[in-house]
JSON list of C-alpha atoms and ligand atoms in Angstrom, two decimals:
[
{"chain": "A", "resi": 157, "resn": "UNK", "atom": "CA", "xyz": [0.00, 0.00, 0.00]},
{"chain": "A", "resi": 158, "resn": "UNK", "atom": "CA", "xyz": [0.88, 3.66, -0.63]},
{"chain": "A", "resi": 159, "resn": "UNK", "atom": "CA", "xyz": [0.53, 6.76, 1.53]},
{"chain": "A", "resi": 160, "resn": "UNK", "atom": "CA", "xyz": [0.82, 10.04, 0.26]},
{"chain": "A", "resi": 161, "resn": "UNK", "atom": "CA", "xyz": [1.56, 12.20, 3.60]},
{"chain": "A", "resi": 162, "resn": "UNK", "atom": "CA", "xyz": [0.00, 15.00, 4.27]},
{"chain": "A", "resi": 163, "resn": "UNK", "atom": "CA", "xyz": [1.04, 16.50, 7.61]},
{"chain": "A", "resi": 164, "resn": "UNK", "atom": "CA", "xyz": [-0.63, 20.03, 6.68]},
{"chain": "A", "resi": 165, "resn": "UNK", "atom": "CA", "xyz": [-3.64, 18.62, 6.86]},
{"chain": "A", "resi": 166, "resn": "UNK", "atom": "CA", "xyz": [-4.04, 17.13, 10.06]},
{"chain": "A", "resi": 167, "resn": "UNK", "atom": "CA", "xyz": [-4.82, 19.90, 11.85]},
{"chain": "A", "resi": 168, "resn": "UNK", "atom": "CA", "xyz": [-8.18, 19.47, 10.38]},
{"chain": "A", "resi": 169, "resn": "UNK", "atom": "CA", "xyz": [-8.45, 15.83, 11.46]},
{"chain": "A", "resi": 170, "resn": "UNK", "atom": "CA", "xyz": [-5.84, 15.85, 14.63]},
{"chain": "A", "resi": 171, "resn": "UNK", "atom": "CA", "xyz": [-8.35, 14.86, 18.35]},
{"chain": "A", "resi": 172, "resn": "UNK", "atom": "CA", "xyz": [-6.23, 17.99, 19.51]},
{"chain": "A", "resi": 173, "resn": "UNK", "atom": "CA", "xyz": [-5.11, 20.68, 17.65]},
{"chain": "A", "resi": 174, "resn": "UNK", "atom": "CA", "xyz": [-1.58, 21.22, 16.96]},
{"chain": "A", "resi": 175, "resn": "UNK", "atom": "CA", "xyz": [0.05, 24.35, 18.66]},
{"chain": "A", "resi": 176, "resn": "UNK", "atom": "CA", "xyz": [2.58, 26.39, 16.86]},
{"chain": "A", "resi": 177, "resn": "UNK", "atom": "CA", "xyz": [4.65, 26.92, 20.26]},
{"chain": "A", "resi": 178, "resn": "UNK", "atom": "CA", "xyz": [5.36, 22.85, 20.55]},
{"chain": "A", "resi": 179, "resn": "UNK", "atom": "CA", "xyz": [7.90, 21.36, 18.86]},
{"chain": "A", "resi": 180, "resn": "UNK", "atom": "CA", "xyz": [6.64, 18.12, 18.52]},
{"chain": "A", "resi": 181, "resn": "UNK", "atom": "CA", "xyz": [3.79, 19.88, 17.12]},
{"chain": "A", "resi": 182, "resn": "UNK", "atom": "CA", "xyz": [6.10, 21.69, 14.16]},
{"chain": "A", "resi": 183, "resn": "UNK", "atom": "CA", "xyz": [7.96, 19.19, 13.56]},
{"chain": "A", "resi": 184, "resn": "UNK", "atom": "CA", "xyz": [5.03, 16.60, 12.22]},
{"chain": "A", "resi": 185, "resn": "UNK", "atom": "CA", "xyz": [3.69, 19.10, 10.59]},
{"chain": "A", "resi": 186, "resn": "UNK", "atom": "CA", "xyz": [6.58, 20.14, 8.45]},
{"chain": "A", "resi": 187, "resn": "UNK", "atom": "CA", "xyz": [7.53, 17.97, 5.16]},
{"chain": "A", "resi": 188, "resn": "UNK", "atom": "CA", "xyz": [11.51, 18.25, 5.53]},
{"chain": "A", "resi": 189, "resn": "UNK", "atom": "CA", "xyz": [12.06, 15.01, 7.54]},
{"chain": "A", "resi": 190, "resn": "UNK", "atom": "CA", "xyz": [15.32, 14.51, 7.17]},
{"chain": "A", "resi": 191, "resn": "UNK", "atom": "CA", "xyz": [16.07, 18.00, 8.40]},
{"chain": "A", "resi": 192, "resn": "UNK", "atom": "CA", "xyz": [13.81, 17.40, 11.19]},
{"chain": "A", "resi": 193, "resn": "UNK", "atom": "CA", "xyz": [15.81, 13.50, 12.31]},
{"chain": "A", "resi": 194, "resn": "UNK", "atom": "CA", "xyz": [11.78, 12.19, 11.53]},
{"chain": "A", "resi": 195, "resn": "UNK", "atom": "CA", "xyz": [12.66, 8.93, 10.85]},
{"chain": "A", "resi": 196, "resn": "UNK", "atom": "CA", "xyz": [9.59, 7.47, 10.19]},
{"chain": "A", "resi": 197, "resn": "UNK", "atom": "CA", "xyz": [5.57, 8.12, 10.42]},
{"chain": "A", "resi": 198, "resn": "UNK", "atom": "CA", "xyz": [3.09, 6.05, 11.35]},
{"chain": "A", "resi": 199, "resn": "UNK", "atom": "CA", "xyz": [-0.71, 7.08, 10.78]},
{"chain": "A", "resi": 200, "resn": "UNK", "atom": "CA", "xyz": [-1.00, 8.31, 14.44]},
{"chain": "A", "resi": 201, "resn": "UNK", "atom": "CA", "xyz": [2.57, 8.53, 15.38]},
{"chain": "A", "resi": 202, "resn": "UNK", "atom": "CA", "xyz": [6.16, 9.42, 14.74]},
{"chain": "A", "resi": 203, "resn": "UNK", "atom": "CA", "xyz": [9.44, 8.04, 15.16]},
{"chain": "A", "resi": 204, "resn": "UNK", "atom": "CA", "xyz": [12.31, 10.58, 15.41]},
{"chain": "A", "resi": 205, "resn": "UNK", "atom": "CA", "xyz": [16.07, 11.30, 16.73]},
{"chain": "A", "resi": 206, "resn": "UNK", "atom": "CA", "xyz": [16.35, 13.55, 20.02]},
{"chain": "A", "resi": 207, "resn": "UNK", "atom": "CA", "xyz": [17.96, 16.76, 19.03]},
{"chain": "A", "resi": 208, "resn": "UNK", "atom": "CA", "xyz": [19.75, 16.20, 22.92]},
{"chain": "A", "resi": 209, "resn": "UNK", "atom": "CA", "xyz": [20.31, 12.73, 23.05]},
{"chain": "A", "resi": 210, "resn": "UNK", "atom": "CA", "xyz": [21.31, 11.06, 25.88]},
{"chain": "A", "resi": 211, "resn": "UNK", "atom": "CA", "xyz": [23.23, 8.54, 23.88]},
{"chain": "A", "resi": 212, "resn": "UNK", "atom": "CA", "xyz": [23.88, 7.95, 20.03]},
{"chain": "A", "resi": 213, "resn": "UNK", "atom": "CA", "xyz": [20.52, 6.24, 18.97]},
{"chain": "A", "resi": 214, "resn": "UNK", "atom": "CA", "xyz": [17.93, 8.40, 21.39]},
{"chain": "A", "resi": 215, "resn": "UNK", "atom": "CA", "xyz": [14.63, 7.79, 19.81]},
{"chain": "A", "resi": 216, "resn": "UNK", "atom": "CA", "xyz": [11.59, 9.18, 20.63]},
{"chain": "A", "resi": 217, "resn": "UNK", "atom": "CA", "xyz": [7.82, 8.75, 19.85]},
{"chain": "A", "resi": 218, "resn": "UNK", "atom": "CA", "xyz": [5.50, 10.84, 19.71]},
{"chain": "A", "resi": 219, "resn": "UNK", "atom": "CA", "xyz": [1.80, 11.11, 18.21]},
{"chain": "A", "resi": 220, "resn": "UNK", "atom": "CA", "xyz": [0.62, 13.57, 16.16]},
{"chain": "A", "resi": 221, "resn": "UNK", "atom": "CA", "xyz": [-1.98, 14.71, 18.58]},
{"chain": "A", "resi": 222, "resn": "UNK", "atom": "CA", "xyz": [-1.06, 17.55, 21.17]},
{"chain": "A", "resi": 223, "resn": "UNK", "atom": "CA", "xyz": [-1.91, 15.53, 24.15]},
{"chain": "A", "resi": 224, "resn": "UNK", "atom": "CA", "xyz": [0.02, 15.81, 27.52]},
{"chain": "A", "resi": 225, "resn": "UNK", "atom": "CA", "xyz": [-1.31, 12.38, 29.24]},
{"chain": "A", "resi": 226, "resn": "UNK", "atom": "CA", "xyz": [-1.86, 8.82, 28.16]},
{"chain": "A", "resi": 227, "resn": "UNK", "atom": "CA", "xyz": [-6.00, 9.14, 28.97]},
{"chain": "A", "resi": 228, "resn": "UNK", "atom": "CA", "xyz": [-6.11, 11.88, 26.46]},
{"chain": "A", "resi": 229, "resn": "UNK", "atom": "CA", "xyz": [-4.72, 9.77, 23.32]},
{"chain": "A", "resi": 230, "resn": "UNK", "atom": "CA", "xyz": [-7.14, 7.74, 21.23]},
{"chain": "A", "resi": 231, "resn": "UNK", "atom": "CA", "xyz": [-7.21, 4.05, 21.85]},
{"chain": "A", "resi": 232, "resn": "UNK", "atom": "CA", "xyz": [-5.64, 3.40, 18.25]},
{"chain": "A", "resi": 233, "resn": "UNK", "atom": "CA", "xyz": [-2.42, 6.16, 19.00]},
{"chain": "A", "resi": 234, "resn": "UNK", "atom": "CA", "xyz": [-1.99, 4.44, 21.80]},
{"chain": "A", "resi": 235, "resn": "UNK", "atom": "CA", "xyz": [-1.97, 0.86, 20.02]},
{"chain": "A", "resi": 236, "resn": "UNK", "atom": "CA", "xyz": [0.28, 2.39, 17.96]},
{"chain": "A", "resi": 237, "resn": "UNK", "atom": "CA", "xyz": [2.89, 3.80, 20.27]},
{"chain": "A", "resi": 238, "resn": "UNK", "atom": "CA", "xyz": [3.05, 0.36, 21.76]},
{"chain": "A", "resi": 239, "resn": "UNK", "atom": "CA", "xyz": [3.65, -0.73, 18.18]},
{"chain": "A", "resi": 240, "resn": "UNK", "atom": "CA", "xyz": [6.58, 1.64, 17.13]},
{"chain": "A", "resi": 241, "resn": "UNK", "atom": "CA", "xyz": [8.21, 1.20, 20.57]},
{"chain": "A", "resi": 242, "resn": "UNK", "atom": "CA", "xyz": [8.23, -2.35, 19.64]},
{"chain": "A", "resi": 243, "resn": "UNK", "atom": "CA", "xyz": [9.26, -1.04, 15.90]},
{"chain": "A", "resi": 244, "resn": "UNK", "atom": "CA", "xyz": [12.11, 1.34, 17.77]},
{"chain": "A", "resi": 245, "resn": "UNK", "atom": "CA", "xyz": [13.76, -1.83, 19.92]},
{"chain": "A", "resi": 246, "resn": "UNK", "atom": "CA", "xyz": [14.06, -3.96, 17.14]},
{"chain": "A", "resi": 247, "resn": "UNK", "atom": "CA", "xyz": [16.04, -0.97, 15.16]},
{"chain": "A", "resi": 248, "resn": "UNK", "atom": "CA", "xyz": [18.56, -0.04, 17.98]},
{"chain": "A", "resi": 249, "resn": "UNK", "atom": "CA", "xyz": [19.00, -3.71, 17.92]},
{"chain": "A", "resi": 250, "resn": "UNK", "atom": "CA", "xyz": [20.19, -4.03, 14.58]},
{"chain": "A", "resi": 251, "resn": "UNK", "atom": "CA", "xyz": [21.24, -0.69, 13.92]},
{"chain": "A", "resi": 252, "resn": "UNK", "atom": "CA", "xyz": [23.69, -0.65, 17.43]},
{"chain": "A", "resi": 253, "resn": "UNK", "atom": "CA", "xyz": [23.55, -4.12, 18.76]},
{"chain": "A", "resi": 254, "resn": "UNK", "atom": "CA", "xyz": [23.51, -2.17, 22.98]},
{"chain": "A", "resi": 255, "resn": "UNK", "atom": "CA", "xyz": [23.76, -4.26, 25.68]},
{"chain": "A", "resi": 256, "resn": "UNK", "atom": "CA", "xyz": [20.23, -2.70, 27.11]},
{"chain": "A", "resi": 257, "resn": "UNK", "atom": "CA", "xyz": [17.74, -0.33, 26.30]},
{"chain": "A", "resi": 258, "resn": "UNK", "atom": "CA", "xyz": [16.00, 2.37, 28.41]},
{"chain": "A", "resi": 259, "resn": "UNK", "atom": "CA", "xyz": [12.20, 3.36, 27.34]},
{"chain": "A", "resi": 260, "resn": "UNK", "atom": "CA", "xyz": [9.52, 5.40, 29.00]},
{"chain": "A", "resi": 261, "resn": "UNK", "atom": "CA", "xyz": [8.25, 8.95, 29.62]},
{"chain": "A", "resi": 262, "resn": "UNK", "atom": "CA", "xyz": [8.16, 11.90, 31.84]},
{"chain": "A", "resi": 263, "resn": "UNK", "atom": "CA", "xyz": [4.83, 12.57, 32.15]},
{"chain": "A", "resi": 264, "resn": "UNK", "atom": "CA", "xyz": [4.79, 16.39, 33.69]},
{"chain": "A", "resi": 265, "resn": "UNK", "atom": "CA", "xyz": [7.29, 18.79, 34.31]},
{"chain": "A", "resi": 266, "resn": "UNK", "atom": "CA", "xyz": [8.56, 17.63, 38.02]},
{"chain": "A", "resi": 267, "resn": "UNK", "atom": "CA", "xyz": [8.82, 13.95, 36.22]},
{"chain": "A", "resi": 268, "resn": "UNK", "atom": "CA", "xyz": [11.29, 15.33, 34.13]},
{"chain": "A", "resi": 269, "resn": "UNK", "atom": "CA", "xyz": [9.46, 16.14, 31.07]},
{"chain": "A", "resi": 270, "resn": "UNK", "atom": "CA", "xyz": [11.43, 19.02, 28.91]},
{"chain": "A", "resi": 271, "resn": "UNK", "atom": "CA", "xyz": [8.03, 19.01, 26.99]},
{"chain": "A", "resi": 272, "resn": "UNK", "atom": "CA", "xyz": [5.18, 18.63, 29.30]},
{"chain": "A", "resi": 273, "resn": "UNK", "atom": "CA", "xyz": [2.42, 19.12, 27.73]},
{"chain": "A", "resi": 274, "resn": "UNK", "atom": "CA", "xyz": [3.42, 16.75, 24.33]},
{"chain": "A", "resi": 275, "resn": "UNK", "atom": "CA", "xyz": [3.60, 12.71, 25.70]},
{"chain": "A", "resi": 276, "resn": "UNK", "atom": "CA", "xyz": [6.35, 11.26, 23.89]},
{"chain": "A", "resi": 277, "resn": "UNK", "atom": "CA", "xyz": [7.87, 8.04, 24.59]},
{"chain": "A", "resi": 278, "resn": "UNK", "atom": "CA", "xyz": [12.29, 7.72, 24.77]},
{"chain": "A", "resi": 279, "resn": "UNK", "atom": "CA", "xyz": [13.88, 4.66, 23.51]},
{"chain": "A", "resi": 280, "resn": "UNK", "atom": "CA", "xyz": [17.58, 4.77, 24.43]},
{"chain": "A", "resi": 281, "resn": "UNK", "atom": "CA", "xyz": [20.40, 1.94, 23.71]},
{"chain": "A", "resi": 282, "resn": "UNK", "atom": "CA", "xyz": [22.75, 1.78, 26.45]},
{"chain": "A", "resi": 283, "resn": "UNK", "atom": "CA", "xyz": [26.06, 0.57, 26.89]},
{"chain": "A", "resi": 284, "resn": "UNK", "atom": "CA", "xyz": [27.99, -0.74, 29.70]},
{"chain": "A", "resi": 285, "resn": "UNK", "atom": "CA", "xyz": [29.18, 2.37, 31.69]},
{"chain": "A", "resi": 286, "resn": "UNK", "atom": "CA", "xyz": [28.36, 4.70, 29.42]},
{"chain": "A", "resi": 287, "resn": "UNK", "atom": "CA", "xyz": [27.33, 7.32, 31.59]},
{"chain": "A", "resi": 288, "resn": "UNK", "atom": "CA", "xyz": [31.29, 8.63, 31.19]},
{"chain": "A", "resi": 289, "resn": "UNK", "atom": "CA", "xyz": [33.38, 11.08, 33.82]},
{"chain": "A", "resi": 290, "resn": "UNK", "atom": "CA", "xyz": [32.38, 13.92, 31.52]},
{"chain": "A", "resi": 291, "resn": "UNK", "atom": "CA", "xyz": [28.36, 13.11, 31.74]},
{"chain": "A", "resi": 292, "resn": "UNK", "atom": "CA", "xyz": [28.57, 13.00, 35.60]},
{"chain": "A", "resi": 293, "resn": "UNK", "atom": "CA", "xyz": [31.16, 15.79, 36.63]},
{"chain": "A", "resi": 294, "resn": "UNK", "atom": "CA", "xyz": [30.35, 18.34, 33.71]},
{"chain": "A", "resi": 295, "resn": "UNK", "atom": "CA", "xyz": [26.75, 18.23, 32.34]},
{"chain": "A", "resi": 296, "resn": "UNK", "atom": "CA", "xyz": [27.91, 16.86, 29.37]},
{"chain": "A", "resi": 297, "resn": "UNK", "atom": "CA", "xyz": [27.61, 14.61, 26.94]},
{"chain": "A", "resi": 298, "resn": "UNK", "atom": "CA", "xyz": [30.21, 13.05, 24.65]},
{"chain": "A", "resi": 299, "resn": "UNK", "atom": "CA", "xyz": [28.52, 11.34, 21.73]},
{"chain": "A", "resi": 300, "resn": "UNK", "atom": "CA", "xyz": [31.03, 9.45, 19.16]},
{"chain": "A", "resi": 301, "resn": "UNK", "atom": "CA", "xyz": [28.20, 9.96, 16.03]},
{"chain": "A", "resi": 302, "resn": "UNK", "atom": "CA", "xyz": [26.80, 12.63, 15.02]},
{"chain": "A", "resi": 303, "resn": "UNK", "atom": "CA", "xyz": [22.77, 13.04, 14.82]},
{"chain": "A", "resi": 304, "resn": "UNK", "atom": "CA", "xyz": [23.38, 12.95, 10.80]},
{"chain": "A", "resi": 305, "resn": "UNK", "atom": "CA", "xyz": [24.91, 9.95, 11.32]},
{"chain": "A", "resi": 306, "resn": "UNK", "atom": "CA", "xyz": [22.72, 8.18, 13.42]},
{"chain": "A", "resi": 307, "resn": "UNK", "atom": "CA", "xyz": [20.01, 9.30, 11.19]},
{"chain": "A", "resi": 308, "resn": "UNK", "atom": "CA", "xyz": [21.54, 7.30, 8.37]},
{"chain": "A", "resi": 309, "resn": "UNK", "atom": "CA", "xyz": [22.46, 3.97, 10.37]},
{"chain": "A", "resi": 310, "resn": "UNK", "atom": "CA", "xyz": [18.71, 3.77, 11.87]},
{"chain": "A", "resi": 311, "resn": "UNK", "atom": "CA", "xyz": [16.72, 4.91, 8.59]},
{"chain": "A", "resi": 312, "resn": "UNK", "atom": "CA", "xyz": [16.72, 1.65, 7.17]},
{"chain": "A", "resi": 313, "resn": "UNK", "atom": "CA", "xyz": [15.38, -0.20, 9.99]},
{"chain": "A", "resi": 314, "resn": "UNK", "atom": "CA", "xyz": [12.04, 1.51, 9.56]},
{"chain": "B", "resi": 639, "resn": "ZN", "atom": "ZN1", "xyz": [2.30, 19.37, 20.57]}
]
């Protein structure tokens, strides 16, 4: 089967209408997906790179719906998160071969969430001790591949 995407539409069809000041929000909305580390779109969801990953590989979903908790999100967005979190493993798998993966969400600001008010879910491959000096003592991360790169290693897996 063949979809012809058109994000600029679903503000017309979206259960909650997309805000202009949430960057999950812009970014499913806008067609450049390479641009944007969207790595793949599902009919209710989508798959992309975090801008400030935690470690090479960070992949979060989110739905195309501005909703900021799991009762809000229709039953089949919700089907389909479970779906492309499944989807997301089985990439990091092949695409990293980690010794473990992190996945869940913040849900709320004091949870942690840098974007309350926009569920998403993180799927992160981790490493033995990866969690370096630099992470722990400075704030920062050292990430040997870029987000371009990571793009290109994980784009075929979806
Ligand atoms: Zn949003």
């Amino acid at each position: 089967m063949d979809y012809l995407w058109s994000p600029w539409r679903y503000r017309y069809v979206a259960q909650k209408e997309p805000r202009r000041d949430c960057v999950f929000c812009t970014k499913a909305q806008q067609s450049t997906d390479q641009e944007n580390l969207v790595l793949h779109r599902g009919l209710k969801n989508y798959v992309l790179l975090n801008l400030y990953p935690y470690t090479n590989g960070h992949l979060m979903i989110a739905p195309y719906a501005h909703v900021g908790e799991l009762g809000a999100l229709e039953d089949a967005a919700w089907r389909e998160m479970a779906d492309l979190t499944r989807k997301a493993e089985q990439a990091l798998q092949k695409a990293y071969q980690p010794e473990g993966i992190n996945l869940g969400m913040n849900l709320g600001k004091s949870a942690g969430a840098g974007i309350a008010d926009h569920i998403h879910m993180h799927v992160l491959p981790r490493w033995h001790a990866d969690a370096n000096f630099v992470s722990v003592v400075g704030e920062t991360r050292v990430l040997p591949e870029s987000l371009a790169d990571s793009y290109s290693r994980l784009k075929p897996y979806f």
